[in-house]
Amino acid sequence: KNEVEQSPQNLTAQEGEFITINCSYSVGISALHWLQQHPGGGIVSLFMLSSGKKKHGRLIATINIQEKHSSLHITASHPRDSAVYICAVNSGGSNYKLTFGKGTLLTVNP
Amino acid sequence: DAGITQSPRHKVTETGTPVTLRCHQTENHRYMYWYRQDPGHGLRLIHYSYGVKDTDKGEVSDGYSVSRSKTEDFLLTLESATSSQTSVYFCAISRTPNTEAFFGQGTRLTVV
């Protein structure tokens, strides 16, 4: 079992819909990252959080440390949001180690 | 955007040849990492560096070596490329182990 599990693996939505992508992890962490990767493109950091909630534009990320769960929400989705969204956790300590989920492929249709 | 550049962006090479990928940063971040991305897998850490001449292995380091002779450059070398090393390689940087990571655009390597 992967230490980081994302759901769903694939998600198709209509423009304007509210999107939720989930991430569950099994290890203790110091931080959780949400990343975005467009097809054939590089990886962009969206959020890094260790507690509570962060918001940037139409994107909202939440984390529940006790439940070892995080969600990424996209409000008023747009076709340009179509990408792979990746959850990664930092187990902390002096040596850096990010453990990645396999990603969620989001397709937003106009 | 964080100043991080990977070169080359695409490369096709033959089995058994040596290959070096370069990651260059202008952010003066201490930590640099090499990952590979393959279908069905999440990103996996190959090697990382926590300072000039300070490097350590990641989870998939076999067949790879790295060097960091100055802060801004982190080189990944495949001593003798194999088809299993066909992948997309990403470099990342971060100021500390627990701060935001910034990724390069990736290098698509094909070993034929």
XYZ file of N, CA and C in Angstrom, chain A residues 2-109:
324
model
N 0.583 2.184 -0.898
C 1.349 3.411 -0.942
C 1.122 4.211 0.317
N 2.163 4.943 0.702
C 2.030 5.798 1.865
C 1.102 6.970 1.599
N 0.973 7.349 0.341
C 0.115 8.465 -0.056
C -0.871 7.972 -1.110
N -2.131 8.077 -0.801
C -3.182 7.626 -1.702
C -4.045 8.807 -2.114
N -4.281 8.922 -3.415
C -5.137 9.982 -3.918
C -6.391 9.390 -4.522
N -7.474 10.150 -4.401
C -8.710 9.746 -5.058
C -9.477 10.983 -5.507
N -10.178 10.894 -6.642
C -10.118 9.761 -7.559
C -8.833 9.788 -8.389
N -8.604 8.726 -9.158
C -7.448 8.722 -10.065
C -7.719 9.594 -11.272
N -8.964 9.560 -11.742
C -9.393 10.364 -12.878
C -10.689 11.058 -12.537
N -10.825 12.279 -13.016
C -12.019 13.058 -12.721
C -12.346 13.917 -13.938
N -13.580 13.799 -14.393
C -14.048 14.628 -15.499
C -15.178 15.504 -15.002
N -15.115 16.772 -15.310
C -16.117 17.723 -14.834
C -16.508 18.663 -15.955
N -17.635 19.306 -15.754
C -18.074 20.353 -16.667
C -17.622 21.699 -16.128
N -17.331 22.594 -17.031
C -16.910 23.937 -16.643
C -17.885 24.523 -15.631
N -17.336 25.107 -14.589
C -18.159 25.729 -13.565
C -18.405 24.854 -12.343
N -18.152 23.571 -12.460
C -18.396 22.665 -11.342
C -17.371 22.843 -10.215
N -17.786 22.468 -9.034
C -16.917 22.447 -7.857
C -16.206 21.097 -7.815
N -14.879 21.146 -7.688
C -14.047 19.942 -7.769
C -13.421 19.661 -6.406
N -13.386 18.389 -6.029
C -12.659 17.987 -4.824
C -11.761 16.807 -5.148
N -10.513 16.928 -4.783
C -9.537 15.846 -4.908
C -9.030 15.536 -3.506
N -8.955 14.250 -3.199
C -8.596 13.831 -1.852
C -7.227 13.176 -1.782
N -6.612 13.315 -0.626
C -5.291 12.730 -0.384
C -5.267 12.186 1.042
N -4.948 10.909 1.159
C -4.793 10.294 2.473
C -3.379 9.752 2.605
N -2.834 9.851 3.788
C -1.471 9.394 3.992
C -1.393 8.603 5.283
N -0.372 7.773 5.389
C -0.323 6.832 6.510
C 0.828 7.113 7.467
N 1.657 8.101 7.149
C 2.813 8.382 7.993
C 2.652 9.729 8.678
N 3.438 9.931 9.730
C 3.470 11.252 10.331
C 4.163 12.216 9.405
N 3.661 13.425 9.326
C 4.222 14.376 8.380
C 4.507 15.705 9.046
N 5.392 16.449 8.404
C 5.626 17.825 8.833
C 4.920 18.804 7.900
N 4.660 18.366 6.669
C 3.970 19.244 5.721
C 3.403 18.413 4.586
N 2.392 18.965 3.948
C 1.788 18.326 2.780
C 1.791 19.336 1.646
N 2.085 18.844 0.459
C 2.168 19.701 -0.723
C 1.109 19.287 -1.739
N 0.540 20.272 -2.392
C -0.258 20.034 -3.579
C 0.464 20.649 -4.770
N 0.590 19.829 -5.807
C 1.316 20.228 -7.005
C 0.406 20.071 -8.217
N 0.704 20.837 -9.265
C -0.070 20.767 -10.500
C 0.882 20.506 -11.662
N 0.461 19.612 -12.537
C 1.266 19.311 -13.714
C 0.364 19.277 -14.938
N 0.576 20.221 -15.858
C -0.159 20.203 -17.112
C 0.472 19.187 -18.049
N -0.322 18.637 -18.983
C 0.201 17.613 -19.891
C 1.479 18.060 -20.569
N 2.504 17.248 -20.459
C 3.784 17.564 -21.082
C 4.527 18.705 -20.427
N 4.019 19.160 -19.312
C 4.604 20.342 -18.711
C 5.348 20.082 -17.425
N 5.836 21.152 -16.858
C 6.547 21.065 -15.607
C 5.592 20.950 -14.433
N 6.154 20.914 -13.262
C 5.387 20.756 -12.027
C 5.426 22.072 -11.273
N 4.243 22.504 -10.863
C 4.113 23.776 -10.168
C 3.575 23.524 -8.768
N 4.194 24.150 -7.798
C 3.726 24.025 -6.425
C 2.509 24.923 -6.229
N 1.414 24.344 -5.744
C 0.198 25.111 -5.475
C 0.134 25.527 -4.007
N 0.328 24.564 -3.138
C 0.226 24.821 -1.707
C 1.222 23.951 -0.941
N 1.659 24.491 0.175
C 2.316 23.690 1.186
C 1.613 24.022 2.496
N 1.116 22.998 3.185
C 0.416 23.283 4.430
C 0.682 22.212 5.468
N 0.622 22.625 6.713
C 0.839 21.696 7.819
C -0.353 21.685 8.761
N -1.279 22.606 8.572
C -2.492 22.621 9.383
C -3.519 23.515 8.708
N -4.767 23.291 9.041
C -5.822 24.202 8.643
C -6.109 24.259 7.158
N -6.115 25.448 6.629
C -6.654 25.709 5.301
C -5.879 26.839 4.653
N -5.691 26.723 3.326
C -5.098 27.814 2.570
C -5.917 28.045 1.316
N -5.939 29.288 0.873
C -6.736 29.649 -0.310
C -5.890 30.507 -1.231
N -5.999 30.183 -2.523
C -5.312 31.012 -3.510
C -6.204 31.077 -4.742
N -6.849 32.213 -4.916
C -7.766 32.341 -6.043
C -8.917 31.363 -5.906
N -9.113 30.525 -6.916
C -10.206 29.548 -6.888
C -9.802 28.226 -6.233
N -8.607 28.146 -5.767
C -8.102 26.912 -5.177
C -8.098 27.019 -3.654
N -8.537 25.931 -3.016
C -8.545 25.863 -1.561
C -7.965 24.515 -1.165
N -7.051 24.524 -0.217
C -6.499 23.271 0.292
C -6.751 23.200 1.782
N -7.158 22.029 2.241
C -7.393 21.815 3.660
C -6.635 20.577 4.106
N -6.331 20.531 5.384
C -5.663 19.359 5.925
C -6.192 19.077 7.323
N -6.395 17.786 7.607
C -6.790 17.334 8.929
C -5.699 16.380 9.401
N -4.856 16.888 10.280
C -3.692 16.116 10.712
C -4.113 14.850 11.463
N -5.137 14.978 12.294
C -5.582 13.819 13.095
C -6.089 12.693 12.203
N -6.787 13.066 11.139
C -7.336 12.058 10.226
C -6.389 11.711 9.099
N -5.233 12.373 9.035
C -4.248 12.130 7.982
C -4.904 12.253 6.593
N -5.518 13.388 6.384
C -6.278 13.586 5.153
C -6.207 15.047 4.725
N -6.116 15.226 3.427
C -6.136 16.568 2.862
C -7.042 16.577 1.642
N -7.636 17.715 1.377
C -8.450 17.900 0.178
C -8.002 19.140 -0.574
N -8.091 19.049 -1.885
C -7.879 20.204 -2.756
C -9.206 20.483 -3.455
N -9.688 21.691 -3.305
C -10.949 22.091 -3.920
C -10.670 23.136 -5.001
N -11.420 23.019 -6.069
C -11.384 24.032 -7.132
C -12.806 24.531 -7.315
N -12.995 25.811 -7.097
C -14.328 26.389 -7.306
C -14.421 26.934 -8.728
N -15.634 26.894 -9.277
C -15.887 27.411 -10.625
C -14.831 26.914 -11.605
N -14.740 25.605 -11.738
C -13.679 25.011 -12.560
C -13.740 25.511 -14.003
N -12.558 25.512 -14.617
C -12.373 26.029 -15.975
C -11.527 25.036 -16.750
N -11.710 24.958 -18.069
C -10.878 24.023 -18.853
C -9.377 24.173 -18.620
N -8.918 25.371 -18.302
C -7.476 25.536 -18.060
C -7.030 24.881 -16.760
N -7.986 24.441 -15.929
C -7.638 23.700 -14.707
C -7.303 22.240 -15.024
N -7.559 21.823 -16.248
C -7.269 20.444 -16.639
C -5.776 20.175 -16.487
N -5.461 19.199 -15.658
C -4.066 18.912 -15.321
C -4.057 17.691 -14.409
N -2.850 17.249 -14.090
C -2.689 16.238 -13.043
C -2.364 16.962 -11.741
N -3.074 16.612 -10.687
C -2.851 17.199 -9.371
C -2.209 16.139 -8.489
N -1.099 16.523 -7.889
C -0.284 15.579 -7.150
C -0.194 16.007 -5.695
N -0.410 15.056 -4.827
C -0.254 15.263 -3.390
C 1.082 14.668 -2.975
N 1.800 15.363 -2.117
C 3.078 14.850 -1.626
C 3.209 15.209 -0.157
N 3.819 14.312 0.606
C 3.985 14.588 2.028
C 5.465 14.586 2.377
N 5.796 15.446 3.294
C 7.145 15.547 3.816
C 7.137 14.922 5.203
N 7.911 13.846 5.339
C 7.901 13.155 6.632
C 8.770 13.844 7.660
N 9.428 14.912 7.260
C 10.142 15.728 8.231
C 11.509 15.170 8.589
N 12.081 15.715 9.621
C 13.419 15.309 10.001
C 14.453 16.116 9.261
N 15.719 15.762 9.503
C 16.794 16.540 8.903
C 17.035 16.167 7.451
N 16.625 15.007 7.059
C 16.806 14.599 5.674
C 15.502 14.740 4.920
N 15.607 15.425 3.822
C 14.402 15.719 3.070
C 13.899 14.483 2.370
N 12.655 14.179 2.528
C 12.068 13.112 1.740
C 10.621 13.467 1.476
N 10.289 13.648 0.210
C 8.913 13.829 -0.205
C 8.401 12.511 -0.750
N 7.247 12.091 -0.283
C 6.591 10.905 -0.822
C 5.378 11.374 -1.594
N 5.288 10.931 -2.830
C 4.267 11.445 -3.742
C 3.139 10.452 -3.934
N 1.928 10.975 -4.087
C 0.835 10.174 -4.604
C 0.997 10.023 -6.111
N 0.162 9.182 -6.708
C 0.276 8.924 -8.141
C -0.435 9.976 -8.991
N -1.133 10.866 -8.331
C -1.758 11.948 -9.074
C -3.211 11.698 -9.423
N -3.935 12.776 -9.633
C -5.330 12.747 -10.089
C -5.396 13.524 -11.389
N -5.842 12.863 -12.437
C -5.991 13.525 -13.729
C -7.358 14.181 -13.797
N -7.365 15.506 -13.851
C -8.604 16.274 -13.935
C -8.795 16.788 -15.357
N -9.960 16.537 -15.896
C -10.338 17.079 -17.202
C -11.597 17.897 -17.018
N -11.528 19.157 -17.373
C -12.683 20.037 -17.289
C -13.120 20.372 -18.704
N -14.328 19.957 -19.029
C -14.875 20.181 -20.370
C -15.654 21.489 -20.440
